[in-house]
Coordinates of C-alpha atoms and ligand atoms in Angstrom, one line a residue:
X13 CA 39.9 48.6 98.7
X14 CA 41.5 47.2 95.7
X15 CA 42.1 43.4 95.8
X16 CA 45.0 41.9 94.0
X17 CA 45.8 38.2 93.7
X18 CA 49.3 36.9 93.2
X19 CA 48.9 33.6 91.4
X20 CA 50.6 31.2 89.0
X21 CA 49.9 27.5 88.6
X22 CA 53.7 26.9 88.7
X23 CA 55.4 26.3 92.1
X24 CA 58.4 28.1 93.4
X25 CA 58.2 30.9 90.9
X26 CA 58.1 33.9 93.2
X27 CA 54.4 34.2 94.1
X28 CA 55.0 34.7 97.9
X29 CA 58.1 36.8 97.4
X30 CA 56.1 39.1 95.1
X31 CA 53.0 39.3 97.3
X32 CA 55.2 40.0 100.4
X33 CA 57.3 42.6 98.7
X34 CA 54.4 44.4 97.1
X35 CA 52.4 44.4 100.4
X36 CA 55.5 45.7 102.3
X37 CA 56.3 48.5 99.9
X38 CA 52.6 49.6 99.6
X39 CA 52.2 49.6 103.4
X40 CA 55.5 50.6 105.0
X41 CA 57.0 52.7 102.2
X42 CA 53.9 54.2 100.5
X43 CA 51.8 54.5 103.6
X44 CA 48.8 52.6 102.2
X45 CA 46.6 50.6 104.5
X46 CA 47.2 47.0 103.5
X47 CA 45.5 43.7 104.3
X48 CA 47.3 40.5 103.3
X49 CA 45.4 37.3 102.8
X50 CA 47.1 34.0 102.8
X51 CA 45.5 31.7 100.3
X52 CA 48.1 28.9 100.4
X53 CA 48.0 26.0 102.9
X54 CA 51.9 26.3 103.1
X55 CA 51.3 29.5 105.0
X56 CA 54.5 31.0 103.7
X57 CA 53.3 34.6 103.8
X58 CA 51.8 34.1 107.3
X59 CA 55.3 33.0 108.4
X60 CA 56.9 36.1 106.8
X61 CA 54.6 38.4 108.7
X62 CA 54.8 36.5 112.0
X63 CA 51.2 35.3 111.9
X64 CA 51.6 31.5 111.5
X65 CA 50.1 29.2 114.0
X66 CA 49.0 25.5 113.9
X67 CA 45.4 25.8 115.0
X68 CA 42.8 26.5 112.4
X69 CA 43.2 30.1 111.5
X70 CA 41.8 33.1 109.7
X71 CA 41.3 32.2 106.1
X72 CA 39.7 28.9 107.0
X73 CA 37.3 30.5 109.4
X74 CA 36.6 33.3 107.0
X75 CA 35.6 30.9 104.2
X76 CA 33.8 28.4 106.4
X77 CA 32.2 30.2 109.4
X78 CA 31.5 33.8 108.2
X79 CA 28.2 35.4 108.8
X80 CA 27.6 35.5 105.0
X81 CA 27.4 31.7 105.1
X82 CA 25.2 31.6 108.2
X83 CA 28.2 31.3 110.6
X84 CA 29.2 33.3 113.6
X85 CA 32.4 35.1 112.4
X86 CA 32.8 38.6 111.1
X87 CA 35.9 39.6 109.0
X88 CA 37.4 42.1 111.4
X89 CA 37.5 39.4 114.2
X90 CA 39.8 37.3 112.0
X91 CA 42.3 40.0 111.1
X92 CA 45.7 39.9 112.9
X93 CA 47.9 42.9 113.3
X94 CA 51.6 42.5 112.3
X95 CA 54.8 44.1 113.5
X96 CA 54.2 46.6 110.7
X97 CA 51.7 49.4 111.5
X98 CA 50.3 49.6 108.0
X99 CA 50.0 45.9 107.4
X100 CA 47.3 43.5 108.8
X101 CA 46.8 39.9 107.8
X102 CA 44.4 37.1 107.6
X103 CA 46.7 34.0 108.0
X104 CA 46.4 30.4 106.8
X105 CA 47.9 27.0 107.5
X106 CA 47.6 23.4 106.4
X107 CA 43.9 23.4 107.5
X108 CA 43.2 25.3 104.3
X109 CA 43.3 22.0 102.4
X110 CA 40.3 20.8 104.3
X111 CA 38.6 24.2 103.8
X112 CA 39.0 23.6 100.1
X113 CA 37.3 20.2 100.4
X114 CA 34.6 21.5 102.7
X115 CA 33.9 24.3 100.2
X116 CA 33.7 21.8 97.3
X117 CA 31.1 19.6 99.0
X118 CA 29.1 22.6 100.4
X119 CA 25.7 22.9 98.7
X120 CA 25.4 26.7 99.4
X121 CA 25.0 29.1 96.6
X122 CA 27.9 31.4 97.5
X123 CA 30.6 28.8 97.3
X124 CA 32.8 31.0 95.1
X125 CA 31.6 34.4 96.1
X126 CA 31.8 34.2 99.9
X127 CA 35.3 35.7 100.2
X128 CA 34.1 38.7 98.1
X129 CA 31.1 39.1 100.4
X130 CA 33.3 38.8 103.6
X131 CA 35.9 41.3 102.3
X132 CA 33.1 43.9 101.6
X133 CA 32.8 44.2 105.4
X134 CA 36.3 45.7 105.8
X135 CA 36.6 47.4 102.4
X136 CA 36.5 50.9 103.9
X137 CA 39.4 50.1 106.3
X138 CA 42.1 49.2 103.7
X139 CA 43.4 50.7 100.5
X140 CA 44.8 47.3 99.2
X141 CA 44.2 43.7 99.8
X142 CA 47.1 41.5 98.6
X143 CA 46.4 37.8 98.3
X144 CA 49.1 35.2 98.1
X145 CA 47.7 32.1 96.4
X146 CA 48.7 28.5 96.3
X147 CA 49.5 27.0 92.9
X148 CA 46.3 25.0 92.5
X149 CA 43.0 26.3 91.2
X150 CA 41.2 25.1 94.3
X151 CA 38.1 26.6 95.8
X152 CA 40.1 28.9 98.0
X153 CA 42.0 30.4 95.0
X154 CA 38.8 30.6 93.0
X155 CA 37.2 32.6 95.8
X156 CA 40.3 34.9 95.7
X157 CA 40.1 35.4 92.0
X158 CA 36.4 36.1 92.1
X159 CA 37.1 38.8 94.7
X160 CA 40.1 40.4 92.8
X161 CA 40.4 43.0 90.1
X162 CA 43.9 42.1 89.1
X163 CA 46.0 38.9 89.0
X164 CA 49.7 39.4 89.2
X165 CA 51.4 36.4 87.7
X166 CA 55.1 35.9 88.3
X167 CA 56.9 34.1 85.5
X168 CA 60.5 33.0 85.1
X169 CA 62.4 31.9 82.0
X170 CA 61.3 28.4 80.8
X171 CA 58.8 26.6 78.6
X172 CA 56.8 25.0 81.4
X173 CA 56.5 28.4 83.1
X174 CA 55.3 29.9 79.9
X175 CA 52.6 27.2 79.5
X176 CA 51.6 27.7 83.2
X177 CA 50.9 31.4 82.6
X178 CA 48.9 30.6 79.5
X179 CA 46.8 28.1 81.5
X180 CA 46.3 30.8 84.1
X181 CA 45.0 33.2 81.4
X182 CA 42.6 30.5 80.2
X183 CA 41.2 29.9 83.7
X184 CA 40.8 33.7 84.2
X185 CA 38.9 33.9 80.9
X186 CA 36.5 31.3 82.3
X187 CA 36.1 33.1 85.6
X188 CA 35.1 36.3 83.7
X189 CA 31.6 34.9 83.6
X190 CA 31.5 35.7 87.3
X191 CA 34.1 38.5 87.5
X192 CA 34.0 40.3 84.1
X193 CA 36.7 42.8 84.9
X194 CA 39.4 40.5 86.1
X195 CA 42.8 41.1 84.4
X196 CA 46.1 39.3 84.4
X197 CA 49.5 41.1 84.4
X198 CA 52.7 39.2 84.4
X199 CA 56.0 39.9 86.1
X200 CA 59.3 38.4 84.9
X201 CA 61.0 37.2 88.1
X202 CA 64.5 35.9 88.7
X203 CA 65.8 37.4 85.6
X204 CA 69.5 36.8 84.8
X205 CA 71.6 38.7 82.3
X206 CA 72.2 35.8 79.8
X207 CA 71.0 35.5 76.2
X208 CA 68.2 33.0 76.9
X209 CA 66.8 35.1 79.7
X210 CA 66.9 38.3 77.7
X211 CA 65.3 36.6 74.6
X212 CA 62.6 35.2 76.8
X213 CA 61.9 38.7 78.3
X214 CA 61.7 40.1 74.7
X215 CA 59.2 37.4 73.8
X216 CA 57.1 38.1 76.8
X217 CA 56.8 41.8 76.0
X218 CA 56.4 41.5 72.2
X219 CA 54.8 38.1 71.2
X220 CA 53.4 36.3 74.2
X221 CA 50.0 38.2 74.2
X222 CA 50.4 38.6 78.0
X223 CA 50.2 42.1 79.5
X224 CA 53.5 42.5 81.4
X225 CA 54.8 44.9 84.0
X226 CA 57.6 46.8 82.4
X227 CA 60.2 46.1 85.0
X228 CA 61.6 42.6 85.6
X229 CA 62.7 41.3 89.0
X230 CA 66.4 40.4 88.9
X231 CA 67.7 37.2 90.5
X232 CA 69.6 37.7 93.7
X233 CA 70.7 35.5 96.6
X234 CA 69.1 38.2 98.9
X235 CA 65.6 36.9 98.1
X236 CA 66.6 33.5 99.5
X237 CA 68.3 35.0 102.4
X238 CA 65.1 37.0 103.2
X239 CA 63.1 33.7 103.4
X240 CA 65.7 32.3 105.8
X241 CA 65.2 35.4 107.9
X242 CA 61.4 35.1 107.5
X243 CA 61.2 38.7 106.2
X244 CA 59.9 40.5 103.1
X245 CA 62.8 41.2 100.8
X246 CA 62.5 45.1 101.0
X247 CA 62.5 44.8 104.8
X248 CA 65.5 42.5 104.8
X249 CA 67.7 44.0 102.1
X250 CA 66.3 47.5 101.6
X251 CA 68.9 48.7 99.1
X252 CA 69.3 45.3 97.2
X253 CA 68.4 44.9 93.6
X254 CA 65.3 42.8 94.3
X255 CA 63.8 45.5 96.6
X256 CA 64.6 48.1 94.0
X257 CA 62.9 46.1 91.3
X258 CA 59.8 45.6 93.4
X259 CA 59.7 49.3 94.0
X260 CA 59.5 49.8 90.2
X261 CA 56.7 47.3 90.1
X262 CA 54.8 49.1 92.9
X263 CA 55.2 52.5 91.1
X264 CA 53.7 50.9 87.9
X265 CA 51.0 49.3 89.9
X266 CA 50.0 52.5 91.6
X267 CA 49.9 54.3 88.2
X268 CA 47.8 51.4 86.9
X269 CA 45.3 51.2 89.8
X270 CA 45.1 54.9 90.8
X271 CA 46.0 56.7 87.6
Ligands
ATP307 N1 64.3 37.5 92.5 C1 64.7 36.4 93.1 N2 66.0 36.0 93.1 C2 66.4 34.8 93.6 N3 65.6 34.0 94.3 C3 64.3 34.3 94.4 C4 63.8 35.5 93.8 N4 62.4 35.5 94.0 C5 62.2 34.4 94.7 N5 63.3 33.7 94.9 C6 63.4 32.4 95.7 O1 62.7 31.4 95.0 C7 62.1 30.5 96.0 C8 60.6 30.4 95.6 O2 60.1 31.7 95.8 P1 58.6 31.8 96.4 O3 58.4 31.0 97.7 O4 58.3 33.3 96.4 O5 57.8 31.1 95.3 P2 56.3 30.6 95.2 O6 55.8 30.7 93.8 O7 55.5 31.4 96.3 O8 56.4 29.1 95.7 P3 55.2 28.1 96.1 O9 54.6 27.6 94.8 O10 55.9 27.0 96.9 O11 54.2 28.9 96.9 C9 62.4 31.1 97.4 O12 63.5 30.4 97.9 C10 62.7 32.5 97.1 O13 63.6 33.1 98.0
MG308 MG1 54.3 30.7 97.8

């Protein structure tokens, strides 16, 4: 199982849209077995895949009560099926904020490696694990980054956004002490066809020092409409430009991960 985090310290930049779209295309179009982890207390990806509930759910129990921490839970007990045959999920909700705090004050040695240990239990059952992250480097997200081999970082045109991805790269550099092979690969999202946007794209590919996916994701109202319908974009607007662009990303991802 290859574990991929979708993370940026910038809010509203397309993390969830990217995680949902990649997971959907890998699972329902490419026939891969996909596990989605929700690492954001907003629970947006849990909502997209119909797995949101208010009681304490999957990710919190996985991080707080798993057998690898002396608890009673095993990973497979916390996995939900979705309406999509190739996609399962471990959901999250607002309780994840408390999980972060509980992890921070925990004195146990596997504070940042327990997700990796818990996922090892189901590694043979999935081809890909796609993790949607919140925008904070909290203990939940650090657990995800320690368990991942690739961080996909959405970025859109703008100076603050550019600073955010640089800060992500610095944090990943620090985490390489624990996870030496962790890589970051950027995706330009919400690209428009104006001079500023095209110049920014050129800068990302030539001078930013950030490894980028070749294809950008174009801006389209269909992405917003998909969130209103609580659906992944390629499920909602199969032929739309955003779905097409994410298919290009998945093609490149498969070449990258599987050769
Ligand atoms: N390619 C796109 N074109 C137009 N709108 C987009 C595109 N991608 C995402 N959006 C919209 O931008 C908004 C933010 O996207 P999303 O929720 O994926 O970001 P996020 O980084 O996960 O946010 P948060 O930091 O709150 O978790 C949503 O309304 C989404 O529909
Ligand atoms: Mg999100």
